[in-house]
Amino acid sequence: MSRLPALFLIAAALCLVVGTSLGIAMGIAHDFHLAPVHAHLNLVGWTTLALMGLSYRAWPQLAESRLLAPLQFFLSAGSAVAFPAGIYLSIEHEAPGLAIGAALVFFASTLLFLLRLLPLVLARQPAARMVVAE
Ligand code: HEM
């Protein structure tokens, strides 16, 4: 079985740990100016990567492509980490370059994800099997 679902979930959980740590630190310090970094680590990092990983687990044929599946993982996971880092640089140093670049890469990864999902509905469905209890 492909390791991609687990890799997606590990990357997602890393974002969750860092994202929630930042949330706790913001709450303790009563300083919420990094809330967008926290929110995007949790939503783009944890939530989106976890859903992608679970999708690869639910439809193992998504992981069959040796080129597109790893490409989709590296684009998604890399930009999901780089984007919040870019938001941090944008807030703290008024340097939005990384955030803009990472957002575009993340967008490309979502398009690739969509394109990889479409064949699932176009493929011929196997005939449903009736299971009879003995
Ligand atoms: C230990 C767990 C967490 C803590 C302590 C925490 C803490 C915080 C704090 C202090 C804020 C700022 C509130 C404000 O601006 O008044 C915030 C905002 C937010 N959090 Fe969390 N959070 C946690 C987990 C999560 C998770 C798991 C998600 C999403 C999956 C999430 C999504 C958000 C969003 C969307 C915002 C709004 C950001 C904004 O207004 O720019 N948080 N959180």
PDB file of C-alpha atoms and ligand atoms in Angstrom:
ATOM      1  CA  MET A   1       0.000   0.000   0.000  1.00  0.00           C
ATOM      2  CA  SER A   2       1.182   3.519  -0.791  1.00  0.00           C
ATOM      3  CA  ARG A   3       2.692   5.596   1.993  1.00  0.00           C
ATOM      4  CA  LEU A   4       1.171   8.791   0.616  1.00  0.00           C
ATOM      5  CA  PRO A   5      -1.895   8.838   2.937  1.00  0.00           C
ATOM      6  CA  ALA A   6       0.359   8.511   5.993  1.00  0.00           C
ATOM      7  CA  LEU A   7       2.777  11.143   4.636  1.00  0.00           C
ATOM      8  CA  PHE A   8      -0.113  13.568   4.113  1.00  0.00           C
ATOM      9  CA  LEU A   9      -1.378  12.888   7.660  1.00  0.00           C
ATOM     10  CA  ILE A  10       2.086  13.313   9.220  1.00  0.00           C
ATOM     11  CA  ALA A  11       2.558  16.659   7.432  1.00  0.00           C
ATOM     12  CA  ALA A  12      -0.968  17.634   8.552  1.00  0.00           C
ATOM     13  CA  ALA A  13      -0.323  16.659  12.177  1.00  0.00           C
ATOM     14  CA  LEU A  14       2.961  18.623  12.195  1.00  0.00           C
ATOM     15  CA  CYS A  15       1.019  21.710  11.084  1.00  0.00           C
ATOM     16  CA  LEU A  16      -1.586  20.994  13.776  1.00  0.00           C
ATOM     17  CA  VAL A  17       1.040  20.781  16.529  1.00  0.00           C
ATOM     18  CA  VAL A  18       2.774  24.008  15.443  1.00  0.00           C
ATOM     19  CA  GLY A  19      -0.552  25.758  14.746  1.00  0.00           C
ATOM     20  CA  THR A  20      -2.129  24.898  18.092  1.00  0.00           C
ATOM     21  CA  SER A  21       1.120  25.761  19.922  1.00  0.00           C
ATOM     22  CA  LEU A  22       0.981  29.199  18.336  1.00  0.00           C
ATOM     23  CA  GLY A  23      -2.691  29.486  19.352  1.00  0.00           C
ATOM     24  CA  ILE A  24      -1.859  28.642  22.968  1.00  0.00           C
ATOM     25  CA  ALA A  25       1.070  31.112  22.945  1.00  0.00           C
ATOM     26  CA  MET A  26      -1.192  33.846  21.514  1.00  0.00           C
ATOM     27  CA  GLY A  27      -3.798  33.170  24.189  1.00  0.00           C
ATOM     28  CA  ILE A  28      -1.260  33.248  27.033  1.00  0.00           C
ATOM     29  CA  ALA A  29       0.391  36.433  25.723  1.00  0.00           C
ATOM     30  CA  HIS A  30      -2.954  38.088  24.846  1.00  0.00           C
ATOM     31  CA  ASP A  31      -1.313  39.113  21.581  1.00  0.00           C
ATOM     32  CA  PHE A  32      -3.328  38.025  18.557  1.00  0.00           C
ATOM     33  CA  HIS A  33      -1.479  39.752  15.734  1.00  0.00           C
ATOM     34  CA  LEU A  34      -0.247  36.385  14.390  1.00  0.00           C
ATOM     35  CA  ALA A  35      -3.789  34.920  14.276  1.00  0.00           C
ATOM     36  CA  PRO A  36      -3.671  34.664  10.436  1.00  0.00           C
ATOM     37  CA  VAL A  37      -0.500  32.500  10.687  1.00  0.00           C
ATOM     38  CA  HIS A  38      -2.219  30.273  13.258  1.00  0.00           C
ATOM     39  CA  ALA A  39      -5.447  30.040  11.222  1.00  0.00           C
ATOM     40  CA  HIS A  40      -3.688  29.101   7.974  1.00  0.00           C
ATOM     41  CA  LEU A  41      -1.372  26.564   9.619  1.00  0.00           C
ATOM     42  CA  ASN A  42      -4.469  24.870  10.996  1.00  0.00           C
ATOM     43  CA  LEU A  43      -6.799  25.197   8.011  1.00  0.00           C
ATOM     44  CA  VAL A  44      -4.441  24.905   5.023  1.00  0.00           C
ATOM     45  CA  GLY A  45      -1.943  22.711   6.902  1.00  0.00           C
ATOM     46  CA  TRP A  46      -3.906  20.452   9.209  1.00  0.00           C
ATOM     47  CA  THR A  47      -7.395  20.388   7.688  1.00  0.00           C
ATOM     48  CA  THR A  48      -6.614  20.438   3.971  1.00  0.00           C
ATOM     49  CA  LEU A  49      -3.619  18.083   4.074  1.00  0.00           C
ATOM     50  CA  ALA A  50      -5.526  15.646   6.322  1.00  0.00           C
ATOM     51  CA  LEU A  51      -8.494  15.613   3.929  1.00  0.00           C
ATOM     52  CA  MET A  52      -6.162  15.028   0.985  1.00  0.00           C
ATOM     53  CA  GLY A  53      -4.455  12.153   2.868  1.00  0.00           C
ATOM     54  CA  LEU A  54      -7.798  10.567   3.740  1.00  0.00           C
ATOM     55  CA  SER A  55      -8.876  10.933   0.097  1.00  0.00           C
ATOM     56  CA  TYR A  56      -5.750   9.057  -1.023  1.00  0.00           C
ATOM     57  CA  ARG A  57      -6.628   6.361   1.549  1.00  0.00           C
ATOM     58  CA  ALA A  58     -10.256   6.125   0.434  1.00  0.00           C
ATOM     59  CA  TRP A  59      -9.351   5.926  -3.285  1.00  0.00           C
ATOM     60  CA  PRO A  60      -5.976   4.084  -3.443  1.00  0.00           C
ATOM     61  CA  GLN A  61      -5.951   4.426  -7.249  1.00  0.00           C
ATOM     62  CA  LEU A  62      -5.113   8.129  -6.712  1.00  0.00           C
ATOM     63  CA  ALA A  63      -1.674   7.049  -5.464  1.00  0.00           C
ATOM     64  CA  GLU A  64      -0.991   4.792  -8.455  1.00  0.00           C
ATOM     65  CA  SER A  65       0.611   7.501 -10.600  1.00  0.00           C
ATOM     66  CA  ARG A  66       4.327   7.508  -9.787  1.00  0.00           C
ATOM     67  CA  LEU A  67       4.704  11.069 -11.023  1.00  0.00           C
ATOM     68  CA  LEU A  68       1.486  12.968 -10.311  1.00  0.00           C
ATOM     69  CA  ALA A  69       0.729  11.575  -6.840  1.00  0.00           C
ATOM     70  CA  PRO A  70       4.133  12.465  -5.272  1.00  0.00           C
ATOM     71  CA  LEU A  71       4.086  15.787  -7.168  1.00  0.00           C
ATOM     72  CA  GLN A  72       0.693  16.590  -5.674  1.00  0.00           C
ATOM     73  CA  PHE A  73       1.979  15.720  -2.193  1.00  0.00           C
ATOM     74  CA  PHE A  74       5.139  17.836  -2.443  1.00  0.00           C
ATOM     75  CA  LEU A  75       3.323  20.825  -3.931  1.00  0.00           C
ATOM     76  CA  SER A  76       0.558  20.680  -1.302  1.00  0.00           C
ATOM     77  CA  ALA A  77       2.642  19.911   1.789  1.00  0.00           C
ATOM     78  CA  GLY A  78       5.482  22.252   0.806  1.00  0.00           C
ATOM     79  CA  SER A  79       3.216  25.205   0.128  1.00  0.00           C
ATOM     80  CA  ALA A  80       0.984  24.472   3.158  1.00  0.00           C
ATOM     81  CA  VAL A  81       4.072  25.023   5.332  1.00  0.00           C
ATOM     82  CA  ALA A  82       5.568  27.846   3.249  1.00  0.00           C
ATOM     83  CA  PHE A  83       2.326  29.838   3.061  1.00  0.00           C
ATOM     84  CA  PRO A  84       1.900  30.456   6.842  1.00  0.00           C
ATOM     85  CA  ALA A  85       5.647  31.196   7.021  1.00  0.00           C
ATOM     86  CA  GLY A  86       5.084  33.735   4.247  1.00  0.00           C
ATOM     87  CA  ILE A  87       2.164  35.281   6.146  1.00  0.00           C
ATOM     88  CA  TYR A  88       4.483  35.614   9.156  1.00  0.00           C
ATOM     89  CA  LEU A  89       7.111  37.396   7.029  1.00  0.00           C
ATOM     90  CA  SER A  90       4.403  39.595   5.580  1.00  0.00           C
ATOM     91  CA  ILE A  91       3.085  40.625   9.022  1.00  0.00           C
ATOM     92  CA  GLU A  92       6.445  41.006  10.775  1.00  0.00           C
ATOM     93  CA  HIS A  93       8.652  42.308   7.972  1.00  0.00           C
ATOM     94  CA  GLU A  94       6.243  43.582   5.316  1.00  0.00           C
ATOM     95  CA  ALA A  95       7.730  41.017   2.908  1.00  0.00           C
ATOM     96  CA  PRO A  96       4.789  39.328   1.122  1.00  0.00           C
ATOM     97  CA  GLY A  97       6.836  37.539  -1.588  1.00  0.00           C
ATOM     98  CA  LEU A  98       6.863  34.074   0.014  1.00  0.00           C
ATOM     99  CA  ALA A  99       3.142  34.262   0.878  1.00  0.00           C
ATOM    100  CA  ILE A 100       2.258  35.167  -2.717  1.00  0.00           C
ATOM    101  CA  GLY A 101       4.501  32.476  -4.246  1.00  0.00           C
ATOM    102  CA  ALA A 102       3.333  29.774  -1.807  1.00  0.00           C
ATOM    103  CA  ALA A 103      -0.323  30.707  -2.348  1.00  0.00           C
ATOM    104  CA  LEU A 104       0.106  30.244  -6.112  1.00  0.00           C
ATOM    105  CA  VAL A 105       1.832  26.865  -5.635  1.00  0.00           C
ATOM    106  CA  PHE A 106      -0.894  25.775  -3.210  1.00  0.00           C
ATOM    107  CA  PHE A 107      -3.536  26.825  -5.728  1.00  0.00           C
ATOM    108  CA  ALA A 108      -1.758  24.772  -8.421  1.00  0.00           C
ATOM    109  CA  SER A 109      -1.759  21.773  -6.068  1.00  0.00           C
ATOM    110  CA  THR A 110      -5.518  22.109  -5.498  1.00  0.00           C
ATOM    111  CA  LEU A 111      -6.094  22.194  -9.280  1.00  0.00           C
ATOM    112  CA  LEU A 112      -3.963  19.074  -9.676  1.00  0.00           C
ATOM    113  CA  PHE A 113      -5.942  17.412  -6.868  1.00  0.00           C
ATOM    114  CA  LEU A 114      -9.216  18.215  -8.645  1.00  0.00           C
ATOM    115  CA  LEU A 115      -7.892  16.926 -11.984  1.00  0.00           C
ATOM    116  CA  ARG A 116      -6.790  13.687 -10.291  1.00  0.00           C
ATOM    117  CA  LEU A 117     -10.239  13.232  -8.703  1.00  0.00           C
ATOM    118  CA  LEU A 118     -12.226  13.667 -11.924  1.00  0.00           C
ATOM    119  CA  PRO A 119     -11.274  10.264 -13.433  1.00  0.00           C
ATOM    120  CA  LEU A 120     -12.785   8.586 -10.357  1.00  0.00           C
ATOM    121  CA  VAL A 121     -16.294   9.456 -11.511  1.00  0.00           C
ATOM    122  CA  LEU A 122     -15.525   8.910 -15.194  1.00  0.00           C
ATOM    123  CA  ALA A 123     -14.136   5.393 -14.628  1.00  0.00           C
ATOM    124  CA  ARG A 124     -16.526   2.503 -15.170  1.00  0.00           C
ATOM    125  CA  GLN A 125     -18.029   1.405 -11.883  1.00  0.00           C
ATOM    126  CA  PRO A 126     -17.734  -2.307 -11.081  1.00  0.00           C
ATOM    127  CA  ALA A 127     -21.101  -4.019 -10.788  1.00  0.00           C
ATOM    128  CA  ALA A 128     -22.438  -3.899  -7.250  1.00  0.00           C
ATOM    129  CA  ARG A 129     -22.126  -7.222  -5.454  1.00  0.00           C
ATOM    130  CA  MET A 130     -24.954  -8.464  -3.319  1.00  0.00           C
ATOM    131  CA  VAL A 131     -23.820  -9.951  -0.021  1.00  0.00           C
ATOM    132  CA  VAL A 132     -26.201 -12.574   1.317  1.00  0.00           C
ATOM    133  CA  ALA A 133     -25.974 -13.373   5.007  1.00  0.00           C
ATOM    134  CA  GLU A 134     -25.673 -17.078   5.671  1.00  0.00           C
TER     135      GLU A 134
HETATM  136  C1  HEM B   1      -5.176  24.447  21.275  1.00  0.00           C
HETATM  137  C2  HEM B   1      -5.873  24.780  20.186  1.00  0.00           C
HETATM  138  C3  HEM B   1      -6.118  26.211  19.746  1.00  0.00           C
HETATM  139  C4  HEM B   1      -5.919  27.391  20.425  1.00  0.00           C
HETATM  140  C5  HEM B   1      -5.393  27.608  21.843  1.00  0.00           C
HETATM  141  C6  HEM B   1      -6.332  28.464  19.529  1.00  0.00           C
HETATM  142  C7  HEM B   1      -6.259  29.811  19.820  1.00  0.00           C
HETATM  143  C8  HEM B   1      -6.656  30.844  18.989  1.00  0.00           C
HETATM  144  C9  HEM B   1      -6.564  32.261  19.283  1.00  0.00           C
HETATM  145  C10 HEM B   1      -6.006  32.850  20.604  1.00  0.00           C
HETATM  146  C11 HEM B   1      -7.038  32.948  18.215  1.00  0.00           C
HETATM  147  C12 HEM B   1      -7.104  34.475  18.034  1.00  0.00           C
HETATM  148  C13 HEM B   1      -8.454  34.966  18.484  1.00  0.00           C
HETATM  149  C14 HEM B   1      -8.600  36.461  18.239  1.00  0.00           C
HETATM  150  O1  HEM B   1      -7.994  36.997  17.283  1.00  0.00           O
HETATM  151  O2  HEM B   1      -9.335  37.093  19.004  1.00  0.00           O
HETATM  152  C15 HEM B   1      -7.462  31.966  17.218  1.00  0.00           C
HETATM  153  C16 HEM B   1      -8.022  32.269  15.981  1.00  0.00           C
HETATM  154  C17 HEM B   1      -8.373  31.351  15.037  1.00  0.00           C
HETATM  155  N1  HEM B   1      -8.201  29.973  15.095  1.00  0.00           N
HETATM  156 FE1  HEM B   1      -7.469  28.962  16.689  1.00  0.00          FE
HETATM  157  N2  HEM B   1      -6.765  27.905  18.354  1.00  0.00           N
HETATM  158  C18 HEM B   1      -6.643  26.542  18.422  1.00  0.00           C
HETATM  159  C19 HEM B   1      -6.946  25.607  17.429  1.00  0.00           C
HETATM  160  C20 HEM B   1      -7.453  25.924  16.168  1.00  0.00           C
HETATM  161  C21 HEM B   1      -7.752  24.952  15.121  1.00  0.00           C
HETATM  162  C22 HEM B   1      -7.552  23.432  15.271  1.00  0.00           C
HETATM  163  C23 HEM B   1      -8.223  25.660  14.053  1.00  0.00           C
HETATM  164  C24 HEM B   1      -8.671  25.180  12.689  1.00  0.00           C
HETATM  165  C25 HEM B   1      -8.660  23.905  12.286  1.00  0.00           C
HETATM  166  C26 HEM B   1      -8.216  27.069  14.410  1.00  0.00           C
HETATM  167  C27 HEM B   1      -8.641  28.099  13.581  1.00  0.00           C
HETATM  168  C28 HEM B   1      -8.656  29.419  13.937  1.00  0.00           C
HETATM  169  C29 HEM B   1      -9.164  30.496  13.069  1.00  0.00           C
HETATM  170  C30 HEM B   1      -9.782  30.323  11.688  1.00  0.00           C
HETATM  171  C31 HEM B   1      -8.975  31.697  13.755  1.00  0.00           C
HETATM  172  C32 HEM B   1      -9.340  33.099  13.281  1.00  0.00           C
HETATM  173  C33 HEM B   1      -8.072  33.780  12.746  1.00  0.00           C
HETATM  174  C34 HEM B   1      -8.275  35.253  12.422  1.00  0.00           C
HETATM  175  O3  HEM B   1      -9.253  35.859  12.889  1.00  0.00           O
HETATM  176  O4  HEM B   1      -7.422  35.795  11.681  1.00  0.00           O
HETATM  177  N3  HEM B   1      -7.739  27.186  15.691  1.00  0.00           N
HETATM  178  N4  HEM B   1      -7.217  30.701  17.712  1.00  0.00           N
END
